[in-house]
Short mmCIF file of C-alpha atoms and ligand atoms in Angstrom, two decimals:
data_model
loop_
_atom_site.label_atom_id
_atom_site.label_comp_id
_atom_site.label_asym_id
_atom_site.label_seq_id
_atom_site.Cartn_x
_atom_site.Cartn_y
_atom_site.Cartn_z
CA UNK Z 11 0.00 0.00 0.00
CA UNK Z 12 1.18 3.52 -0.83
CA UNK Z 13 0.98 5.99 2.08
CA UNK Z 14 2.79 8.93 0.47
CA UNK Z 15 0.07 11.52 1.00
CA UNK Z 16 -0.56 10.43 4.59
CA UNK Z 17 3.15 10.69 5.23
CA UNK Z 18 3.27 14.24 3.83
CA UNK Z 19 0.26 15.23 5.92
CA UNK Z 20 1.74 13.68 9.08
CA UNK Z 21 5.00 15.63 8.57
CA UNK Z 22 3.04 18.86 8.17
CA UNK Z 23 0.74 18.08 11.10
CA UNK Z 24 3.65 17.42 13.48
CA UNK Z 25 4.90 20.95 12.85
CA UNK Z 26 1.76 22.58 14.25
CA UNK Z 27 -0.15 19.93 16.24
CA UNK Z 28 1.55 18.15 19.19
CA UNK Z 29 2.54 14.70 17.92
CA UNK Z 30 0.62 15.48 14.72
CA UNK Z 31 -2.69 14.35 16.21
CA UNK Z 32 -5.50 15.70 18.32
CA UNK Z 33 -5.68 12.57 20.46
CA UNK Z 34 -2.57 10.54 21.35
CA UNK Z 35 -3.69 7.01 20.46
CA UNK Z 36 -4.24 8.13 16.83
CA UNK Z 37 -0.47 8.51 16.39
CA UNK Z 38 0.08 4.73 16.04
CA UNK Z 39 3.00 5.08 18.51
CA UNK Z 40 2.66 1.56 19.94
CA UNK Z 41 2.38 -0.26 16.61
CA UNK Z 42 5.57 0.98 14.90
CA UNK Z 43 3.85 2.72 12.02
CA UNK Z 44 2.83 6.22 10.98
CA UNK Z 45 -0.88 7.01 11.06
CA UNK Z 46 -2.90 7.07 7.87
CA UNK Z 47 -4.92 10.24 7.36
CA UNK Z 48 -8.56 9.51 6.60
CA UNK Z 49 -10.33 11.47 3.89
CA UNK Z 50 -13.78 9.86 3.86
CA UNK Z 51 -15.83 6.92 5.04
CA UNK Z 52 -18.96 5.03 4.12
CA UNK Z 53 -20.66 2.11 5.83
CA UNK Z 54 -17.98 -0.19 7.22
CA UNK Z 55 -15.24 1.38 5.08
CA UNK Z 56 -12.81 4.22 5.62
CA UNK Z 57 -10.54 5.63 2.90
CA UNK Z 58 -7.18 7.30 3.48
CA UNK Z 59 -5.59 10.28 1.75
CA UNK Z 60 -3.84 7.93 -0.70
CA UNK Z 61 -7.14 6.35 -1.66
CA UNK Z 62 -6.53 3.10 0.24
CA UNK Z 63 -9.73 1.35 1.30
CA UNK Z 64 -10.01 -0.27 4.76
CA UNK Z 65 -12.66 -2.28 6.54
CA UNK Z 66 -13.01 -0.29 9.77
CA UNK Z 67 -13.13 -1.91 13.23
CA UNK Z 68 -12.38 1.32 15.14
CA UNK Z 69 -15.60 3.11 14.17
CA UNK Z 70 -14.27 6.39 15.62
CA UNK Z 71 -13.61 4.43 18.89
CA UNK Z 72 -17.21 3.31 19.19
CA UNK Z 73 -19.71 5.90 17.91
CA UNK Z 74 -20.18 4.46 14.42
CA UNK Z 75 -22.36 1.46 15.35
CA UNK Z 76 -24.52 2.13 12.27
CA UNK Z 77 -21.46 2.38 10.04
CA UNK Z 78 -20.24 5.67 8.58
CA UNK Z 79 -22.49 8.17 6.80
CA UNK Z 80 -25.80 6.47 7.57
CA UNK Z 81 -28.27 8.40 5.37
CA UNK Z 82 -30.69 9.08 8.24
CA UNK Z 83 -27.91 10.57 10.37
CA UNK Z 84 -26.42 12.67 7.55
CA UNK Z 85 -29.87 13.95 6.58
CA UNK Z 86 -30.70 14.87 10.19
CA UNK Z 87 -27.46 16.84 10.60
CA UNK Z 88 -27.89 18.61 7.23
CA UNK Z 89 -31.52 19.48 7.98
CA UNK Z 90 -30.70 20.78 11.45
CA UNK Z 91 -27.72 22.82 10.27
CA UNK Z 92 -30.00 24.71 7.89
CA UNK Z 93 -31.88 25.99 10.95
CA UNK Z 94 -28.74 26.97 12.83
CA UNK Z 95 -25.72 25.25 14.35
CA UNK Z 96 -25.76 26.50 17.93
CA UNK Z 97 -27.83 28.88 20.00
CA UNK Z 98 -26.58 28.60 23.57
CA UNK Z 99 -30.24 28.29 24.47
CA UNK Z 100 -32.50 25.31 25.16
CA UNK Z 101 -34.01 23.45 22.20
CA UNK Z 102 -36.66 20.75 21.82
CA UNK Z 103 -34.00 18.45 20.39
CA UNK Z 104 -32.40 18.19 23.85
CA UNK Z 105 -35.67 16.99 25.35
CA UNK Z 106 -36.07 14.40 22.60
CA UNK Z 107 -32.59 12.92 23.08
CA UNK Z 108 -32.86 13.05 26.88
CA UNK Z 109 -36.13 11.10 26.71
CA UNK Z 110 -34.60 8.48 24.38
CA UNK Z 111 -31.73 8.01 26.88
CA UNK Z 112 -34.06 7.84 29.92
CA UNK Z 113 -36.37 5.33 28.18
CA UNK Z 114 -33.41 3.06 27.35
CA UNK Z 115 -31.03 3.20 30.34
CA UNK Z 116 -32.39 1.60 33.54
CA UNK Z 117 -30.47 3.85 35.99
CA UNK Z 118 -31.25 7.19 34.37
CA UNK Z 119 -34.23 9.26 35.59
CA UNK Z 120 -32.64 12.61 34.67
CA UNK Z 121 -29.73 13.39 32.36
CA UNK Z 122 -27.39 16.30 31.58
CA UNK Z 123 -25.77 16.58 28.14
CA UNK Z 124 -22.11 17.60 27.78
CA UNK Z 125 -19.64 17.46 24.87
CA UNK Z 126 -17.35 14.53 25.68
CA UNK Z 127 -16.99 11.43 27.81
CA UNK Z 128 -14.31 13.20 29.85
CA UNK Z 129 -16.75 15.98 30.73
CA UNK Z 130 -19.37 13.39 31.62
CA UNK Z 131 -17.18 11.45 34.07
CA UNK Z 132 -15.57 14.58 35.54
CA UNK Z 133 -19.00 16.09 36.20
CA UNK Z 134 -20.49 12.86 37.56
CA UNK Z 135 -17.68 12.61 40.10
CA UNK Z 136 -18.17 16.22 41.20
CA UNK Z 137 -21.89 15.55 41.60
CA UNK Z 138 -21.23 12.39 43.63
CA UNK Z 139 -18.90 14.38 45.89
CA UNK Z 140 -21.52 17.11 46.25
CA UNK Z 141 -24.25 14.55 47.01
CA UNK Z 142 -22.26 12.62 49.63
CA UNK Z 143 -20.11 15.41 51.03
CA UNK Z 144 -17.16 13.03 50.73
CA UNK Z 145 -13.86 13.68 48.88
CA UNK Z 146 -12.37 10.31 47.95
CA UNK Z 147 -13.20 8.36 44.79
CA UNK Z 148 -12.28 4.88 43.60
CA UNK Z 149 -11.41 3.67 40.13
CA UNK Z 150 -9.78 0.51 38.73
CA UNK Z 151 -6.38 -0.19 37.19
CA UNK Z 152 -6.72 -0.48 33.42
CA UNK Z 153 -9.97 1.45 33.28
CA UNK Z 154 -9.97 4.80 31.46
CA UNK Z 155 -12.57 7.47 32.08
CA UNK Z 156 -11.15 10.40 30.10
CA UNK Z 157 -8.39 12.81 31.02
CA UNK Z 158 -9.67 14.86 33.98
CA UNK Z 159 -7.08 15.25 36.77
CA UNK Z 160 -8.86 13.08 39.33
CA UNK Z 161 -8.88 10.18 36.88
CA UNK Z 162 -5.32 10.39 35.53
CA UNK Z 163 -4.18 8.60 38.66
CA UNK Z 164 -2.67 5.18 39.26
CA UNK Z 165 -2.39 3.07 42.34
CA UNK Z 166 0.14 4.31 44.84
CA UNK Z 167 3.21 2.09 44.99
CA UNK Z 168 3.35 -0.59 47.67
CA UNK Z 169 1.31 -0.03 50.78
CA UNK Z 170 0.43 3.55 49.84
CA UNK Z 171 -3.31 3.48 49.36
CA UNK Z 172 -3.22 7.03 48.03
CA UNK Z 173 -3.20 7.52 44.28
CA UNK Z 174 -0.20 8.96 42.50
CA UNK Z 175 -0.42 11.08 39.33
CA UNK Z 176 -0.47 9.11 36.09
CA UNK Z 177 0.60 12.17 34.11
CA UNK Z 178 2.81 15.20 34.61
CA UNK Z 179 0.66 18.20 35.48
CA UNK Z 180 -1.63 16.34 37.87
CA UNK Z 181 -0.90 17.68 41.37
CA UNK Z 182 -0.23 15.07 44.06
CA UNK Z 183 -2.85 16.89 46.11
CA UNK Z 184 -5.48 15.95 43.52
CA UNK Z 185 -4.26 12.36 43.10
CA UNK Z 186 -4.35 11.57 46.82
CA UNK Z 187 -8.14 11.51 46.81
CA UNK Z 188 -8.25 8.79 44.14
CA UNK Z 189 -8.03 5.17 45.27
CA UNK Z 190 -7.28 2.44 42.73
CA UNK Z 191 -8.56 -1.13 43.03
CA UNK Z 192 -8.06 -4.16 40.79
CA UNK Z 193 -10.68 -4.90 38.15
CA UNK Z 194 -12.70 -8.07 38.84
CA UNK Z 195 -11.35 -8.18 42.43
CA UNK Z 196 -14.15 -7.34 44.86
CA UNK Z 197 -11.73 -8.15 47.67
CA UNK Z 198 -9.44 -5.28 46.62
CA UNK Z 199 -12.46 -2.98 46.74
CA UNK Z 200 -13.54 -4.21 50.17
CA UNK Z 201 -10.03 -3.58 51.54
CA UNK Z 202 -9.97 0.02 50.29
CA UNK Z 203 -13.53 0.67 51.49
CA UNK Z 204 -12.63 -0.62 54.95
CA UNK Z 205 -9.47 1.53 55.07
CA UNK Z 206 -11.43 4.62 53.99
CA UNK Z 207 -14.76 4.01 55.66
CA UNK Z 208 -17.17 6.91 55.34
CA UNK Z 209 -14.79 8.86 53.09
CA UNK Z 210 -15.53 7.53 49.61
CA UNK Z 211 -17.99 9.52 47.47
CA UNK Z 212 -18.14 7.18 44.50
CA UNK Z 213 -16.78 4.14 42.76
CA UNK Z 214 -16.50 4.61 38.99
CA UNK Z 215 -16.13 1.51 36.85
CA UNK Z 216 -16.35 0.46 33.22
CA UNK Z 217 -18.93 -2.33 33.64
CA UNK Z 218 -17.28 -3.91 30.61
CA UNK Z 219 -13.68 -2.72 30.55
CA UNK Z 220 -12.81 -1.56 27.04
CA UNK Z 221 -9.58 0.38 27.61
CA UNK Z 222 -7.23 -2.44 28.48
CA UNK Z 223 -8.57 -4.47 25.61
CA UNK Z 224 -12.07 -5.88 26.19
CA UNK Z 225 -12.32 -7.40 29.69
CA UNK Z 226 -15.80 -8.56 30.75
CA UNK Z 227 -16.84 -8.44 34.41
CA UNK Z 228 -16.51 -11.82 36.14
CA UNK Z 229 -19.70 -13.23 37.70
CA UNK Z 230 -20.40 -11.44 40.97
CA UNK Z 231 -18.08 -8.48 40.41
CA UNK Z 232 -20.69 -5.88 39.44
CA UNK Z 233 -23.20 -7.35 41.89
CA UNK Z 234 -20.56 -7.09 44.63
CA UNK Z 235 -19.91 -3.44 43.79
CA UNK Z 236 -23.64 -2.74 43.89
CA UNK Z 237 -24.04 -4.29 47.34
CA UNK Z 238 -20.92 -2.60 48.77
CA UNK Z 239 -22.01 0.81 47.51
CA UNK Z 240 -25.56 0.38 48.83
CA UNK Z 241 -24.25 -0.72 52.23
CA UNK Z 242 -21.68 2.10 52.49
CA UNK Z 243 -23.65 5.00 50.99
CA UNK Z 244 -21.18 5.20 48.08
CA UNK Z 245 -22.45 6.38 44.68
CA UNK Z 246 -21.92 3.63 42.08
CA UNK Z 247 -21.10 5.13 38.69
CA UNK Z 248 -21.09 2.94 35.58
CA UNK Z 249 -18.94 4.58 32.95
CA UNK Z 250 -20.81 3.40 29.84
CA UNK Z 251 -19.26 5.92 27.48
CA UNK Z 252 -18.13 2.91 25.41
CA UNK Z 253 -20.62 0.17 26.37
CA UNK Z 254 -23.70 2.40 26.42
CA UNK Z 255 -26.03 1.60 23.50
CA UNK Z 256 -23.15 -0.59 22.24
CA UNK Z 257 -23.83 -3.97 23.89
CA UNK Z 258 -27.58 -3.43 24.27
CA UNK Z 259 -30.01 -0.52 24.10
CA UNK Z 260 -29.72 -0.31 27.90
CA UNK Z 261 -25.97 -0.91 27.86
CA UNK Z 262 -24.04 -3.20 30.20
CA UNK Z 263 -26.46 -2.51 33.04
CA UNK Z 264 -29.18 -4.16 30.94
CA UNK Z 265 -26.92 -7.09 29.95
CA UNK Z 266 -25.79 -7.85 33.52
CA UNK Z 267 -28.91 -6.69 35.38
CA UNK Z 268 -26.99 -4.44 37.79
CA UNK Z 269 -28.30 -0.88 38.13
CA UNK Z 270 -25.82 1.83 39.22
CA UNK Z 271 -26.73 5.15 40.86
CA UNK Z 272 -25.33 7.14 37.95
CA UNK Z 273 -24.26 6.37 34.40
CA UNK Z 274 -21.96 8.26 32.06
CA UNK Z 275 -22.45 8.07 28.31
CA UNK Z 276 -20.82 9.36 25.12
CA UNK Z 277 -19.74 8.12 21.68
CA UNK Z 278 -22.87 6.44 20.20
CA UNK Z 279 -25.37 8.96 21.66
CA UNK Z 280 -23.79 11.62 19.48
CA UNK Z 281 -23.85 9.50 16.32
CA UNK Z 282 -20.30 10.70 15.58
CA UNK Z 283 -20.75 14.30 16.77
CA UNK Z 284 -19.39 15.54 20.11
CA UNK Z 285 -21.76 14.42 22.88
CA UNK Z 286 -21.31 13.11 26.41
CA UNK Z 287 -23.95 12.72 29.08
CA UNK Z 288 -24.32 11.82 32.73
CA UNK Z 289 -27.52 10.80 34.42
CA UNK Z 290 -29.03 8.92 37.31
CA UNK Z 291 -31.53 9.17 40.14
CA UNK Z 292 -33.52 12.42 40.31
CA UNK Z 293 -32.47 12.72 43.96
CA UNK Z 294 -28.83 13.04 42.85
CA UNK Z 295 -29.24 14.85 39.53
CA UNK Z 296 -31.43 17.58 41.05
CA UNK Z 297 -28.41 18.79 43.04
CA UNK Z 298 -26.90 19.96 39.75
CA UNK Z 299 -26.89 23.67 38.95
CA UNK Z 300 -29.16 25.53 38.42
CA UNK Z 301 -31.61 23.33 40.33
CA UNK Z 302 -28.93 22.62 42.95
CA UNK Z 303 -25.57 23.90 44.07
CA UNK Z 304 -23.18 21.57 42.21
CA UNK Z 305 -21.87 23.66 39.34
CA UNK Z 306 -21.43 22.28 35.80
CA UNK Z 307 -21.81 24.06 32.45
CA UNK Z 308 -20.88 23.99 28.75
CA UNK Z 309 -21.20 26.37 25.81
CA UNK Z 310 -21.99 23.61 23.33
CA UNK Z 311 -23.76 21.20 25.69
CA UNK Z 312 -26.87 19.89 23.94
CA UNK Z 313 -25.67 21.26 20.61
CA UNK Z 314 -28.49 20.95 18.04
CA UNK Z 315 -26.41 19.17 15.37
CA UNK Z 316 -25.12 16.65 17.90
CA UNK Z 317 -28.58 16.12 19.31
CA UNK Z 318 -29.99 15.54 15.83
CA UNK Z 319 -27.29 12.96 15.03
CA UNK Z 320 -27.87 11.22 18.36
CA UNK Z 321 -31.64 11.13 17.93
CA UNK Z 322 -31.37 9.69 14.41
CA UNK Z 323 -28.91 7.07 15.68
CA UNK Z 324 -30.87 5.94 18.74
CA UNK Z 325 -34.10 5.74 16.74
CA UNK Z 326 -32.39 3.23 14.45
CA UNK Z 327 -30.95 1.24 17.38
CA UNK Z 328 -34.48 0.87 18.76
CA UNK Z 329 -35.57 -1.02 15.62
CA UNK Z 330 -36.59 -4.64 16.47
CA UNK Z 331 -33.81 -7.15 15.86
CA UNK Z 332 -30.98 -4.61 15.59
CA UNK Z 333 -28.85 -6.04 18.41
CA UNK Z 334 -29.57 -9.63 17.43
CA UNK Z 335 -28.23 -8.97 13.93
CA UNK Z 336 -25.20 -7.16 15.39
CA UNK Z 337 -24.60 -10.05 17.78
CA UNK Z 338 -24.51 -12.56 14.91
CA UNK Z 339 -22.02 -10.48 12.93
CA UNK Z 340 -19.83 -9.92 16.00
CA UNK Z 341 -19.75 -13.57 17.07
CA UNK Z 342 -18.94 -14.59 13.49
CA UNK Z 343 -15.89 -12.37 13.11
CA UNK Z 344 -14.52 -12.74 16.65
CA UNK Z 345 -14.82 -16.53 16.52
CA UNK Z 346 -13.32 -16.55 13.03
CA UNK Z 347 -10.25 -14.62 14.17
CA UNK Z 348 -9.84 -16.83 17.25
CA UNK Z 349 -10.01 -19.95 15.04
CA UNK Z 350 -7.48 -18.46 12.60
CA UNK Z 351 -5.03 -17.94 15.49
CA UNK Z 352 -5.61 -21.48 16.75
CA UNK Z 353 -5.12 -22.97 13.28
CA UNK Z 354 -1.87 -20.99 12.98
CA UNK Z 355 -0.78 -22.36 16.37
CA UNK Z 356 -0.62 -18.84 17.82
CA UNK Z 357 -1.52 -18.38 21.53
CA UNK Z 358 -4.45 -15.96 21.78
CA UNK Z 359 -6.95 -15.14 24.54
CA UNK Z 360 -10.16 -13.85 22.93
CA UNK Z 361 -12.89 -11.86 24.64
CA UNK Z 362 -16.18 -10.45 23.39
CA UNK Z 363 -19.30 -8.79 24.75
CA UNK Z 364 -21.77 -8.01 22.00
CA UNK Z 365 -19.99 -6.00 19.29
CA UNK Z 366 -16.98 -5.22 21.49
CA UNK Z 367 -14.19 -7.75 21.07
CA UNK Z 368 -10.46 -8.20 21.59
CA UNK Z 369 -7.67 -10.61 20.67
CA UNK Z 370 -5.15 -10.63 23.54
CA UNK Z 371 -1.71 -11.78 22.37
CA UNK Z 372 -1.14 -14.14 25.28
CA UNK Z 373 -1.82 -17.76 26.09
CA UNK Z 374 -3.03 -16.75 29.56
CA UNK Z 375 -6.44 -15.65 30.81
CA UNK Z 376 -6.94 -11.86 30.88
CA UNK Z 377 -9.22 -10.63 33.68
CA UNK Z 378 -7.56 -7.38 34.81
CA UNK Z 379 -4.81 -4.90 34.00
CA UNK Z 380 -1.92 -7.00 35.32
CA UNK Z 381 -2.84 -9.97 33.13
CA UNK Z 382 -3.55 -7.72 30.12
CA UNK Z 383 -0.18 -6.00 30.54
CA UNK Z 384 1.52 -9.38 30.08
CA UNK Z 385 0.53 -9.50 26.40
CA UNK Z 386 3.13 -9.62 23.62
CA UNK Z 387 2.68 -6.08 22.34
CA UNK Z 388 5.44 -6.50 19.74
CA UNK Z 389 3.57 -9.41 18.17
CA UNK Z 390 0.38 -7.35 18.27
CA UNK Z 391 2.18 -4.53 16.43
CA UNK Z 392 3.32 -6.94 13.69
CA UNK Z 393 -0.24 -8.27 13.41
CA UNK Z 394 -1.65 -4.72 13.29
CA UNK Z 395 0.69 -3.68 10.45
CA UNK Z 396 -0.06 -6.84 8.50
CA UNK Z 397 -3.80 -6.33 8.88
CA UNK Z 398 -3.46 -2.70 7.77
CA UNK Z 399 -1.59 -3.87 4.65
CA UNK Z 400 -4.48 -6.28 4.02
CA UNK Z 401 -6.95 -3.38 4.23
CA UNK Z 402 -8.23 -4.06 7.74
CA UNK Z 403 -8.19 -1.05 10.09
CA UNK Z 404 -7.84 -2.11 13.75
CA UNK Z 405 -7.30 0.00 16.86
CA UNK Z 406 -3.56 0.80 16.95
CA UNK Z 407 -3.01 -0.70 20.40
CA UNK Z 408 -3.32 -4.08 22.11
CA UNK Z 409 -5.16 -2.29 24.92
CA UNK Z 410 -8.18 -1.17 22.94
CA UNK Z 411 -11.45 -2.71 21.79
CA UNK Z 412 -12.54 -3.64 18.27
CA UNK Z 413 -16.07 -2.61 17.26
CA UNK Z 414 -18.41 -4.25 14.74
CA UNK Z 415 -21.07 -2.13 13.04
CA UNK Z 416 -24.38 -3.20 11.55
CA UNK Z 417 -22.89 -2.20 8.18
CA UNK Z 418 -20.22 -4.93 8.19
CA UNK Z 419 -21.24 -7.54 5.61
CA UNK Z 420 -20.49 -11.27 5.82
CA UNK Z 421 -18.13 -10.93 2.84
CA UNK Z 422 -16.19 -8.19 4.68
CA UNK Z 423 -16.05 -10.31 7.83
CA UNK Z 424 -14.78 -13.26 5.80
CA UNK Z 425 -12.10 -11.00 4.28
CA UNK Z 426 -11.12 -9.90 7.79
CA UNK Z 427 -10.81 -13.50 9.00
CA UNK Z 428 -8.71 -14.44 5.97
CA UNK Z 429 -6.43 -11.45 6.59
CA UNK Z 430 -6.07 -12.48 10.23
CA UNK Z 431 -5.15 -16.04 9.22
CA UNK Z 432 -2.45 -14.66 6.91
CA UNK Z 433 -1.21 -12.28 9.63
CA UNK Z 434 -1.02 -14.94 12.36
CA UNK Z 435 1.06 -17.12 10.06
CA UNK Z 436 3.66 -14.32 9.93
CA UNK Z 437 4.17 -14.30 13.70
P1 KE4 O 23 -13.82 11.20 25.52
O1 KE4 O 23 -13.45 12.37 26.42
O2 KE4 O 23 -12.64 10.70 24.72
O3 KE4 O 23 -15.06 11.50 24.66
O4 KE4 O 23 -14.30 9.99 26.44
C1 KE4 O 23 -13.42 9.54 27.43
C2 KE4 O 23 -13.81 8.11 27.80
C3 KE4 O 23 -14.51 7.90 28.97
N1 KE4 O 23 -14.89 6.65 29.34
C4 KE4 O 23 -14.60 5.58 28.57
C5 KE4 O 23 -15.04 4.21 29.01
C6 KE4 O 23 -13.89 5.74 27.35
O5 KE4 O 23 -13.60 4.66 26.59
C7 KE4 O 23 -13.48 7.03 26.95
C8 KE4 O 23 -12.69 7.28 25.69
N2 KE4 O 23 -12.29 6.13 24.95
C9 KE4 O 23 -11.10 6.26 24.14
C10 KE4 O 23 -10.87 4.92 23.44
N3 KE4 O 23 -10.24 3.99 24.27
C11 KE4 O 23 -11.17 7.41 23.19
C12 KE4 O 23 -10.10 7.42 22.14
C13 KE4 O 23 -9.14 8.55 22.32
O6 KE4 O 23 -8.74 8.83 23.48
O7 KE4 O 23 -8.78 9.16 21.29
#
């Protein structure tokens, strides 16, 4: 494949945009390649600046569950834009999308729109702190909730239960309020809760972890978190920015039957335009300004174009049989890739929940960050580059999730499996 134009664009971009990208993972740093610059997309395909055609399993990191350029979504955005792009004033569109979210997500009685998943989680944590009057929060190693200071924190080394910054620029004073437990280990949560009794405002968790690769919750983990939080007066926040409307209309909380106190959303509810949201019990949400004292705001929150794209998207997801069809496509391709690795004699641990799936380059089980971190990332990088050469666009990191859209055809899934078989044989 020729990547001349992408290479020229990347050189130019690096002069004026840090790292040449507006979000770090796009730089392909961990896969030993330069990023391709995308010029257009349609259905399950994206096309780069050199005209190369790829079957897309990134889907803009989740939003494009319908595939790219769905006519209903494009028409809705075009139609709305002709009436104005942004008013900084309430619109009926915001009520329509809010109602669609409330009708679908079991935990949400009221919802506030923002412009990104980061804003959603940052605001939900502030609200949980305001509601409980407590300062500490708990997250899990390997889970990512956006880049707000309180969440760019990793477990303190050794016995230190306090968090330490996971990025320069995050003050230690901020990090110390963030506790970090181990995903799928309810015991690690119980220990931290006991050591910080009465001080923890919320526990935020990806109910299906999608940012260390795809790691499903083990039986009892989410249920254990629910019970602990109920017993201790801790707000349970499901960060469903990725899993929301992805694995079911009601997200992971519908799949696993565990209802949190608050839920954060993003990605799919904007249909590809910038939207985040956080919602939950009226008793908690009503503390949010201007109905309550917890401040949160945003110039483009509830933006009409984004609302229109989200409404068009969710109305299509509500169609009978949508998730069943997506499930069949997802099982087909994930199982096909796993079989290709097995036939090539390559050790692979495969995971999937609905249309989120991951091939971990390890012969071991992956249930948390420590086991995910043991993967052979060099082998993954070789596989990634081989798949890209075969016209298959995967997330440029072992620690991400692959997404199937309803637009992926059986022929495209077969082509993907064949490319995987060829790529595994190279390892
Ligand atoms: P954004 O601020 O990127 O809209 O959302 C942050 C976020 C919050 N919660 C979860 C569970 C998420 O997965 C994300 C963002 N996901 C990454 C993909 N792993 C976005 C890709 C990127 O950072 O460019």
